[in-house]
């Protein structure tokens, strides 16, 4: 494949000006987080009994350091380094028990602990591509359980057409939530058939170990054919709905962030091209693949849709 060199996208070109200016509000918080960062372990607790899934790309994984230190997680701040710096002193370890509330159009709603949600299922290691809407990408060895297996346990009824996910709201743990840069809590959603697709994963770890807070501990969504902002972190709510939710980034930038957010090199972001991407750890840019390289598996979900309109 021919690789072409293009100028690196500057972050100020990628993130809304109103958001990256708020970076100054985090400088004092960042100083406290940086002091504690040196004490933060490079790795977390190992996860036992992993099954190597056939869902794995044959590509070199991005380094653990980059995966855990180059993150978008605005609950900690708007800079890529903020999550790793802030997490040690503000988030620490996930509170236990971590509870997830399941509600809406289902036969078995209620609150369930992390252990009860995850432990009935075998943990799988899956190596997926991650493509950010900002035109950078990674390859990450996730650990998790199929989302479909978890959702089926709550018996979605005939009215359930969509699934809504919600992140924890806790300004003591997430200092970014002290600033109204986004409409907290962070909310994302999938069509039910997307959520039930075999590729959709509830991740609880990466590189064989528990998720660190900057990567969405203790539980996050991974939808590898969509831009990374769809893969919501630190989930505390799952709701089955008959209508699609207006997601956080749809509220923040309706012209820029659609409900589907499928990786599509033919549909540019209003402020930059999506035709190519910068793989973290590489110098040259590479072509972006439709559906992030998962077209064979997922394109059928969107048969007959205009993906330029339903972006």
Coordinates of N, CA and C in Angstrom, one line a residue, residues 70-302:
X70 N -1.6 8.5 26.2 CA -2.0 9.4 25.1 C -3.5 9.1 25.0
X71 N -4.3 9.9 25.7 CA -5.7 9.5 25.8 C -6.6 10.8 25.7
X72 N -7.8 10.6 25.1 CA -8.9 11.6 25.2 C -9.8 11.1 26.3
X73 N -10.0 11.9 27.4 CA -10.9 11.5 28.5 C -11.1 12.9 29.2
X74 N -12.1 13.7 28.6 CA -12.3 15.0 29.0 C -12.7 15.1 30.5
X75 N -13.1 14.1 31.1 CA -13.5 14.1 32.5 C -12.2 14.4 33.3
X76 N -11.0 14.1 32.8 CA -9.8 14.5 33.4 C -9.1 15.7 32.9
X77 N -9.5 16.2 31.7 CA -8.9 17.4 31.1 C -8.9 17.2 29.6
X78 N -8.5 18.3 28.9 CA -8.6 18.3 27.4 C -7.3 17.9 26.8
X79 N -6.2 17.9 27.5 CA -4.9 17.5 26.9 C -4.7 16.0 26.9
X80 N -4.0 15.5 25.9 CA -3.8 14.1 25.8 C -3.1 13.5 27.1
X81 N -2.3 14.3 27.7 CA -1.5 13.8 28.9 C -2.3 14.0 30.2
X82 N -3.4 14.7 30.2 CA -4.2 15.0 31.4 C -4.7 13.7 32.1
X83 N -5.2 12.7 31.4 CA -5.8 11.5 32.1 C -4.7 10.8 32.9
X84 N -3.5 10.6 32.3 CA -2.5 9.8 33.0 C -2.0 10.6 34.2
X85 N -1.9 12.0 34.0 CA -1.4 12.8 35.1 C -2.5 12.9 36.3
X86 N -3.7 13.1 35.9 CA -4.8 13.3 36.9 C -5.2 12.1 37.6
X87 N -5.2 11.0 36.9 CA -5.8 9.7 37.5 C -5.3 9.3 38.8
X88 N -3.9 9.4 39.0 CA -3.4 8.9 40.3 C -4.0 9.6 41.5
X89 N -4.0 10.9 41.5 CA -4.4 11.7 42.6 C -5.9 11.9 42.7
X90 N -6.6 11.8 41.6 CA -8.1 12.1 41.7 C -8.9 10.9 41.6
X91 N -8.7 10.0 40.7 CA -9.5 8.8 40.6 C -9.0 7.7 41.5
X92 N -7.7 7.5 41.5 CA -7.2 6.3 42.3 C -7.7 5.0 41.7
X93 N -8.0 4.1 42.6 CA -8.6 2.9 42.2 C -10.1 3.0 42.1
X94 N -10.8 2.3 41.2 CA -12.3 2.4 41.1 C -12.9 2.0 42.4
X95 N -13.9 2.8 42.8 CA -14.6 2.5 44.0 C -15.3 1.1 43.9
X96 N -15.3 0.4 45.1 CA -16.0 -0.9 45.1 C -17.1 -0.9 46.1
X97 N -18.2 -1.5 45.8 CA -18.5 -2.1 44.5 C -18.8 -1.1 43.5
X98 N -18.3 -1.3 42.3 CA -18.7 -0.5 41.1 C -20.1 -1.0 40.6
X99 N -21.0 -0.1 40.6 CA -22.4 -0.5 40.3 C -22.8 0.0 38.9
X100 N -23.5 -0.8 38.2 CA -24.1 -0.4 36.9 C -25.6 -0.5 36.9
X101 N -26.3 0.6 36.6 CA -27.8 0.5 36.6 C -28.3 0.2 35.2
X102 N -29.1 -0.8 35.1 CA -29.7 -1.2 33.9 C -31.2 -0.9 33.9
X103 N -31.7 -0.2 32.9 CA -33.1 0.3 32.9 C -33.7 0.3 31.5
X104 N -34.9 0.8 31.4 CA -35.6 1.0 30.2 C -36.3 -0.3 29.7
X105 N -36.3 -0.5 28.4 CA -37.2 -1.5 27.8 C -36.5 -2.9 27.9
X106 N -36.6 -3.4 29.1 CA -36.0 -4.8 29.3 C -36.8 -5.5 30.4
X107 N -36.7 -6.8 30.4 CA -37.4 -7.6 31.4 C -36.8 -7.7 32.8
X108 N -35.5 -7.4 32.9 CA -34.8 -7.5 34.1 C -33.9 -6.3 34.4
X109 N -34.6 -5.2 34.7 CA -33.8 -4.0 35.1 C -33.3 -4.1 36.5
X110 N -32.4 -3.1 36.9 CA -31.9 -3.1 38.2 C -30.4 -2.7 38.3
X111 N -29.9 -2.7 39.5 CA -28.5 -2.4 39.7 C -27.7 -3.6 39.9
X112 N -26.5 -3.7 39.2 CA -25.7 -4.9 39.2 C -24.3 -4.5 39.5
X113 N -23.5 -5.2 40.3 CA -22.1 -4.9 40.6 C -21.3 -5.3 39.4
X114 N -20.1 -4.7 39.4 CA -19.1 -5.1 38.3 C -18.9 -6.6 38.3
X115 N -18.7 -7.2 39.5 CA -18.4 -8.6 39.5 C -19.6 -9.4 38.9
X116 N -20.8 -9.1 39.3 CA -22.0 -9.8 38.8 C -22.2 -9.6 37.3
X117 N -21.8 -8.4 36.8 CA -21.9 -8.1 35.4 C -20.9 -8.9 34.5
X118 N -19.7 -9.0 35.0 CA -18.6 -9.5 34.2 C -18.3 -10.9 34.4
X119 N -18.3 -11.3 35.7 CA -17.7 -12.7 36.0 C -18.4 -13.9 35.5
X120 N -19.7 -13.8 35.1 CA -20.4 -14.9 34.5 C -19.8 -15.3 33.1
X121 N -19.0 -14.4 32.6 CA -18.5 -14.6 31.2 C -17.0 -14.8 31.2
X122 N -16.5 -15.5 30.2 CA -15.1 -15.8 30.0 C -14.5 -14.5 29.4
X123 N -13.3 -14.1 30.0 CA -12.6 -12.9 29.5 C -11.9 -13.3 28.2
X124 N -12.0 -12.4 27.2 CA -11.3 -12.7 25.9 C -10.3 -11.6 25.7
X125 N -9.2 -11.9 25.1 CA -8.2 -10.9 24.6 C -8.5 -10.7 23.1
X126 N -8.8 -9.5 22.7 CA -9.0 -9.2 21.3 C -8.1 -8.0 20.9
X127 N -7.5 -8.2 19.8 CA -6.6 -7.1 19.3 C -7.3 -6.3 18.2
X128 N -7.7 -5.1 18.6 CA -8.5 -4.3 17.7 C -7.7 -3.0 17.3
X129 N -8.1 -2.5 16.1 CA -7.7 -1.2 15.7 C -8.6 -0.2 16.4
X130 N -8.0 1.0 16.8 CA -8.7 2.1 17.4 C -8.5 3.3 16.5
X131 N -9.5 3.9 16.0 CA -9.4 5.1 15.1 C -10.1 6.3 15.8
X132 N -9.3 7.3 16.1 CA -9.9 8.5 16.7 C -10.5 9.4 15.6
X133 N -11.5 10.1 15.9 CA -12.1 11.1 15.0 C -11.1 12.2 14.7
X134 N -10.1 12.3 15.5 CA -9.0 13.3 15.3 C -8.0 12.9 14.3
X135 N -8.2 11.7 13.7 CA -7.3 11.2 12.6 C -6.0 10.6 13.1
X136 N -6.0 10.1 14.3 CA -4.9 9.3 14.8 C -5.4 7.9 15.2
X137 N -4.5 6.9 15.3 CA -5.0 5.6 15.5 C -4.0 4.8 16.3
X138 N -4.5 3.7 16.9 CA -3.7 2.7 17.6 C -4.1 1.3 17.3
X139 N -3.4 0.3 17.8 CA -3.8 -1.1 17.8 C -3.7 -1.5 19.3
X140 N -4.8 -2.0 19.8 CA -4.8 -2.3 21.3 C -5.3 -3.7 21.6
X141 N -4.5 -4.4 22.4 CA -5.0 -5.7 22.9 C -5.9 -5.6 24.1
X142 N -7.2 -5.5 23.8 CA -8.2 -5.4 24.8 C -8.5 -6.7 25.5
X143 N -9.0 -6.6 26.7 CA -9.5 -7.8 27.4 C -11.0 -7.4 27.8
X144 N -11.9 -8.3 27.5 CA -13.3 -8.0 27.9 C -14.2 -9.2 27.6
X145 N -15.5 -8.8 27.5 CA -16.5 -9.8 27.3 C -17.4 -9.3 26.2
X146 N -18.0 -10.2 25.3 CA -18.9 -9.7 24.3 C -20.1 -8.9 24.9
X147 N -20.3 -7.7 24.3 CA -21.4 -6.9 24.8 C -22.8 -7.6 24.7
X148 N -22.9 -8.3 23.6 CA -24.2 -9.0 23.4 C -24.6 -10.0 24.5
X149 N -23.6 -10.7 24.9 CA -23.8 -11.7 26.0 C -24.3 -11.0 27.3
X150 N -23.8 -9.9 27.6 CA -24.2 -9.2 28.8 C -25.6 -8.6 28.6
X151 N -25.8 -8.0 27.5 CA -27.2 -7.3 27.3 C -28.3 -8.3 27.2
X152 N -28.1 -9.5 26.7 CA -29.1 -10.5 26.6 C -29.6 -10.9 28.0
X153 N -28.8 -10.9 29.0 CA -29.1 -11.3 30.3 C -30.2 -10.4 30.9
X154 N -30.4 -9.2 30.4 CA -31.4 -8.2 30.9 C -32.7 -8.3 30.1
X155 N -32.7 -9.1 29.1 CA -34.0 -9.4 28.3 C -34.6 -8.2 27.7
X156 N -33.9 -7.5 26.8 CA -34.5 -6.4 26.1 C -35.8 -6.8 25.4
X157 N -36.8 -6.0 25.5 CA -38.1 -6.4 24.9 C -38.3 -5.8 23.5
X158 N -39.5 -6.0 22.9 CA -39.7 -5.7 21.5 C -39.6 -4.2 21.3
X159 N -39.7 -3.4 22.3 CA -39.6 -1.9 22.1 C -38.1 -1.4 22.1
X160 N -37.2 -2.3 22.5 CA -35.8 -1.9 22.6 C -35.2 -1.9 21.2
X161 N -34.9 -0.7 20.8 CA -34.2 -0.5 19.5 C -32.8 0.1 19.6
X162 N -32.6 0.7 20.7 CA -31.3 1.3 21.0 C -30.8 1.0 22.4
X163 N -29.5 1.2 22.6 CA -28.9 1.1 23.9 C -28.1 2.4 24.2
X164 N -28.4 2.9 25.4 CA -27.7 4.1 25.8 C -26.8 3.8 27.0
X165 N -25.6 4.4 26.9 CA -24.6 4.2 28.0 C -24.2 5.5 28.6
X166 N -24.0 5.5 29.9 CA -23.7 6.7 30.7 C -22.4 6.5 31.5
X167 N -21.6 7.5 31.6 CA -20.4 7.5 32.4 C -20.7 8.1 33.8
X168 N -19.8 7.6 34.7 CA -19.9 8.1 36.1 C -19.8 9.7 36.1
X169 N -20.6 10.3 37.0 CA -20.5 11.7 37.3 C -20.0 11.8 38.7
X170 N -18.8 12.3 38.9 CA -18.2 12.5 40.2 C -17.0 13.5 40.1
X171 N -17.3 14.8 40.3 CA -16.3 15.8 40.1 C -15.1 15.6 41.1
X172 N -15.3 14.9 42.2 CA -14.1 14.7 43.0 C -13.1 13.7 42.4
X173 N -13.6 12.8 41.6 CA -12.8 11.8 40.9 C -12.4 12.3 39.5
X174 N -13.3 13.1 38.9 CA -13.1 13.6 37.5 C -13.1 15.1 37.6
X175 N -11.9 15.7 37.8 CA -11.9 17.2 37.9 C -12.4 17.9 36.6
X176 N -12.3 17.3 35.5 CA -12.8 17.9 34.3 C -14.3 18.2 34.3
X177 N -15.0 17.5 35.2 CA -16.5 17.7 35.3 C -16.8 18.9 36.1
X178 N -15.8 19.6 36.7 CA -16.0 20.8 37.4 C -16.2 22.0 36.4
X179 N -15.9 21.7 35.2 CA -16.0 22.7 34.1 C -17.0 22.3 33.1
X180 N -17.9 23.2 32.7 CA -19.0 22.8 31.8 C -18.6 22.8 30.4
X181 N -17.5 22.2 30.1 CA -17.1 22.1 28.7 C -17.9 21.2 27.9
X182 N -18.5 20.2 28.5 CA -19.4 19.3 27.9 C -20.7 19.2 28.8
X183 N -21.7 18.6 28.3 CA -22.9 18.5 29.1 C -22.8 17.1 29.8
X184 N -22.3 17.1 31.0 CA -22.1 15.9 31.8 C -23.5 15.4 32.3
X185 N -23.7 14.1 32.4 CA -22.7 13.0 32.2 C -22.4 12.8 30.7
X186 N -21.3 12.1 30.4 CA -21.0 11.7 29.1 C -21.9 10.6 28.7
X187 N -22.6 10.7 27.6 CA -23.6 9.7 27.2 C -23.3 9.3 25.7
X188 N -23.4 8.0 25.5 CA -23.3 7.5 24.1 C -24.4 6.5 23.8
X189 N -24.5 6.1 22.6 CA -25.5 5.1 22.3 C -25.2 4.3 21.0
X190 N -25.9 3.2 20.9 CA -25.8 2.3 19.7 C -27.2 1.8 19.4
X191 N -27.4 1.5 18.1 CA -28.6 0.8 17.7 C -28.4 -0.6 18.4
X192 N -29.6 -1.2 18.7 CA -29.5 -2.5 19.4 C -28.8 -3.6 18.5
X193 N -29.0 -3.6 17.2 CA -28.3 -4.5 16.4 C -26.8 -4.3 16.3
X194 N -26.4 -3.0 16.4 CA -24.9 -2.7 16.5 C -24.4 -3.3 17.9
X195 N -25.1 -3.0 18.9 CA -24.7 -3.5 20.3 C -24.6 -5.0 20.3
X196 N -25.4 -5.7 19.6 CA -25.5 -7.1 19.6 C -24.5 -7.8 18.6
X197 N -23.7 -6.9 17.9 CA -22.8 -7.5 16.9 C -21.6 -8.1 17.7
X198 N -21.1 -9.2 17.1 CA -20.0 -10.0 17.8 C -18.8 -9.2 18.1
X199 N -18.5 -8.1 17.3 CA -17.3 -7.3 17.5 C -17.4 -6.4 18.7
X200 N -18.6 -6.0 19.1 CA -18.8 -5.0 20.2 C -18.4 -5.7 21.5
X201 N -17.6 -5.0 22.3 CA -16.9 -5.5 23.5 C -17.1 -4.6 24.7
X202 N -17.4 -5.2 25.8 CA -17.3 -4.5 27.1 C -15.9 -4.8 27.6
X203 N -15.0 -3.8 27.6 CA -13.6 -4.1 28.0 C -13.4 -3.8 29.5
X204 N -12.6 -4.6 30.1 CA -12.2 -4.4 31.5 C -10.7 -4.4 31.7
X205 N -10.0 -4.6 30.6 CA -8.5 -4.6 30.6 C -7.9 -4.4 29.3
X206 N -6.5 -4.2 29.3 CA -5.7 -4.2 28.1 C -4.4 -4.7 28.4
X207 N -3.7 -5.2 27.4 CA -2.4 -5.9 27.6 C -2.4 -6.9 28.8
X208 N -3.5 -7.6 28.9 CA -3.6 -8.7 29.9 C -3.8 -8.2 31.3
X209 N -4.0 -7.0 31.6 CA -4.2 -6.5 32.9 C -5.4 -5.5 33.0
X210 N -5.8 -5.2 34.2 CA -7.0 -4.4 34.5 C -6.8 -3.0 33.8
X211 N -7.9 -2.4 33.4 CA -7.8 -1.1 32.9 C -7.3 -0.1 33.9
X212 N -6.5 0.8 33.5 CA -6.2 2.0 34.4 C -7.3 3.0 34.2
X213 N -7.4 3.9 35.2 CA -8.5 4.9 35.1 C -8.4 5.8 33.8
X214 N -7.2 6.1 33.3 CA -7.1 6.9 32.1 C -7.7 6.2 30.9
X215 N -7.8 4.9 30.9 CA -8.3 4.1 29.8 C -9.8 3.7 30.0
X216 N -10.4 4.2 31.1 CA -11.8 4.0 31.3 C -12.2 3.0 32.4
X217 N -11.3 2.7 33.3 CA -11.6 1.8 34.4 C -12.9 2.1 35.1
X218 N -13.6 1.0 35.6 CA -13.2 -0.4 35.5 C -13.8 -1.1 34.2
X219 N -14.7 -0.4 33.5 CA -15.4 -1.0 32.4 C -15.8 0.1 31.4
X220 N -15.5 -0.3 30.1 CA -15.7 0.7 29.0 C -16.2 -0.1 27.8
X221 N -16.8 0.6 26.9 CA -17.2 0.1 25.6 C -16.1 0.1 24.6
X222 N -16.0 -0.9 23.7 CA -15.1 -0.8 22.6 C -15.9 -1.2 21.3
X223 N -16.0 -0.3 20.4 CA -16.8 -0.6 19.1 C -15.8 -0.3 18.0
X224 N -15.0 -1.2 17.5 CA -13.8 -1.0 16.7 C -14.1 -0.4 15.3
X225 N -15.3 -0.5 14.8 CA -15.5 0.1 13.5 C -16.0 1.5 13.6
X226 N -16.1 2.1 14.8 CA -16.6 3.5 14.9 C -15.4 4.3 15.5
X227 N -15.6 5.6 15.3 CA -14.6 6.5 15.9 C -14.5 6.3 17.4
X228 N -13.4 6.6 18.0 CA -13.1 6.3 19.4 C -14.1 6.9 20.4
X229 N -14.6 8.1 20.1 CA -15.5 8.7 21.1 C -16.8 8.0 21.3
X230 N -17.1 7.0 20.5 CA -18.3 6.1 20.7 C -18.0 5.1 21.8
X231 N -16.7 4.8 22.1 CA -16.3 3.8 23.1 C -16.3 4.4 24.5
X232 N -17.4 4.6 25.0 CA -17.6 5.4 26.3 C -16.9 4.6 27.4
X233 N -16.4 5.4 28.4 CA -15.5 4.9 29.5 C -16.3 5.0 30.8
X234 N -15.8 4.2 31.8 CA -16.2 4.3 33.2 C -17.8 4.2 33.2
X235 N -18.3 3.2 32.7 CA -19.8 3.1 32.5 C -20.5 2.8 33.8
X236 N -21.6 3.5 34.1 CA -22.4 3.3 35.3 C -23.9 3.1 34.9
X237 N -24.2 3.3 33.7 CA -25.6 3.2 33.3 C -25.8 2.6 31.9
X238 N -26.7 1.6 31.8 CA -27.1 1.0 30.5 C -28.6 1.1 30.4
X239 N -29.1 1.7 29.3 CA -30.6 1.9 29.2 C -31.0 1.4 27.8
X240 N -32.0 0.6 27.8 CA -32.6 0.1 26.5 C -33.7 1.1 26.2
X241 N -33.7 1.6 24.9 CA -34.7 2.7 24.6 C -35.3 2.4 23.2
X242 N -36.4 3.0 23.0 CA -37.1 2.9 21.7 C -36.7 3.9 20.7
X243 N -35.9 5.0 21.2 CA -35.5 6.0 20.3 C -34.0 6.3 20.6
X244 N -33.3 6.8 19.6 CA -31.8 7.1 19.8 C -31.6 8.2 20.8
X245 N -30.6 8.1 21.6 CA -30.3 9.2 22.5 C -29.5 10.3 21.8
X246 N -29.7 11.5 22.2 CA -28.8 12.6 21.7 C -27.5 12.6 22.5
X247 N -26.5 12.1 21.9 CA -25.2 11.9 22.6 C -24.5 13.2 23.0
X248 N -23.5 13.0 23.8 CA -22.8 14.2 24.3 C -22.2 15.0 23.2
X249 N -21.5 14.3 22.3 CA -20.8 15.0 21.2 C -21.8 15.5 20.2
X250 N -22.9 14.9 20.0 CA -23.9 15.5 19.2 C -24.4 16.8 19.7
X251 N -24.6 16.9 21.0 CA -25.0 18.2 21.7 C -23.9 19.2 21.5
X252 N -22.6 18.8 21.7 CA -21.5 19.8 21.6 C -21.2 20.3 20.2
X253 N -21.4 19.4 19.2 CA -21.0 19.8 17.8 C -21.9 19.0 16.8
X254 N -23.2 19.3 16.7 CA -24.1 18.5 15.8 C -23.6 18.4 14.4
X255 N -22.9 19.4 13.9 CA -22.4 19.4 12.5 C -21.2 18.5 12.4
X256 N -20.6 18.2 13.5 CA -19.3 17.5 13.4 C -19.3 16.1 13.9
X257 N -20.2 15.7 14.8 CA -20.3 14.4 15.4 C -21.7 13.8 15.3
X258 N -21.8 12.8 14.5 CA -23.1 12.2 14.3 C -23.3 11.0 15.2
X259 N -24.5 10.5 15.2 CA -24.9 9.4 16.1 C -24.1 8.1 15.7
X260 N -24.0 7.8 14.4 CA -23.4 6.6 14.0 C -21.8 6.6 14.2
X261 N -21.2 7.7 13.7 CA -19.7 7.8 13.9 C -19.0 6.6 13.3
X262 N -19.4 6.0 12.2 CA -18.7 5.0 11.6 C -17.4 5.5 10.9
X263 N -16.3 4.9 11.0 CA -15.1 5.3 10.4 C -15.3 5.3 8.8
X264 N -15.2 6.5 8.2 CA -15.5 6.6 6.8 C -14.6 7.6 6.2
X265 N -13.6 7.0 5.4 CA -12.6 7.9 4.8 C -13.1 8.8 3.7
X266 N -14.4 8.6 3.3 CA -15.0 9.4 2.2 C -15.8 10.5 2.8
X267 N -16.0 10.6 4.1 CA -16.7 11.7 4.7 C -15.8 12.4 5.6
X268 N -15.4 13.6 5.2 CA -14.5 14.3 6.1 C -15.2 15.0 7.3
X269 N -14.4 15.2 8.3 CA -14.9 16.0 9.4 C -14.9 17.5 8.8
X270 N -15.8 18.3 9.3 CA -15.8 19.7 8.7 C -14.5 20.5 8.7
X271 N -13.6 20.0 9.6 CA -12.3 20.8 9.8 C -11.1 20.0 9.4
X272 N -11.2 18.8 9.0 CA -10.0 18.0 8.5 C -10.5 16.8 7.7
X273 N -9.5 16.3 7.0 CA -9.8 15.1 6.2 C -9.8 13.8 7.0
X274 N -10.6 12.9 6.6 CA -10.6 11.6 7.3 C -10.0 10.5 6.4
X275 N -9.4 10.9 5.2 CA -8.9 10.0 4.3 C -7.6 9.2 4.8
X276 N -6.9 9.8 5.7 CA -5.7 9.2 6.2 C -5.6 9.4 7.7
X277 N -4.7 8.7 8.3 CA -4.6 8.7 9.8 C -3.1 8.6 10.2
X278 N -2.8 9.1 11.4 CA -1.4 8.9 11.9 C -1.5 7.8 13.0
X279 N -0.8 6.7 12.7 CA -0.7 5.6 13.7 C 0.3 6.1 14.8
X280 N -0.2 6.1 16.0 CA 0.7 6.5 17.1 C 2.0 5.6 17.1
X281 N 3.2 6.2 17.1 CA 4.4 5.4 17.1 C 5.0 5.3 15.7
X282 N 4.3 5.8 14.7 CA 4.8 5.8 13.3 C 4.9 7.3 12.8
X283 N 5.8 7.5 11.8 CA 6.0 8.8 11.3 C 5.2 9.1 10.0
X284 N 5.0 8.1 9.2 CA 4.2 8.3 8.0 C 2.7 8.1 8.3
X285 N 1.9 8.8 7.5 CA 0.4 8.6 7.6 C 0.0 7.4 6.7
X286 N -1.1 6.8 7.1 CA -1.6 5.7 6.3 C -3.0 5.9 5.9
X287 N -3.5 5.2 4.9 CA -4.8 5.4 4.4 C -5.8 4.8 5.5
X288 N -6.9 5.5 5.7 CA -8.0 5.1 6.6 C -8.8 4.1 5.9
X289 N -9.1 3.0 6.5 CA -9.9 1.9 5.9 C -11.4 2.1 6.3
X290 N -12.3 1.9 5.3 CA -13.8 2.0 5.6 C -14.1 1.1 6.8
X291 N -14.9 1.6 7.7 CA -15.3 0.9 8.9 C -14.0 0.5 9.7
X292 N -12.9 1.2 9.6 CA -11.7 0.9 10.3 C -11.1 -0.5 10.0
X293 N -11.5 -1.0 8.8 CA -11.0 -2.3 8.4 C -11.9 -3.4 8.7
X294 N -13.1 -3.1 9.2 CA -14.0 -4.1 9.6 C -15.3 -4.2 8.7
X295 N -15.1 -3.7 7.5 CA -16.3 -3.6 6.6 C -16.9 -4.9 6.3
X296 N -16.1 -5.9 6.1 CA -16.6 -7.3 5.8 C -17.5 -7.8 6.9
X297 N -17.3 -7.4 8.1 CA -18.1 -7.9 9.2 C -19.3 -7.0 9.5
X298 N -19.2 -5.7 9.3 CA -20.3 -4.8 9.8 C -21.0 -4.0 8.7
X299 N -20.5 -4.0 7.5 CA -21.2 -3.1 6.4 C -22.6 -3.5 6.3
X300 N -23.0 -4.7 6.4 CA -24.4 -5.2 6.3 C -25.3 -4.5 7.2
X301 N -24.8 -4.0 8.4 CA -25.7 -3.3 9.3 C -26.3 -2.0 8.7
X302 N -25.6 -1.5 7.7 CA -26.0 -0.2 7.2 C -26.4 -0.3 5.7

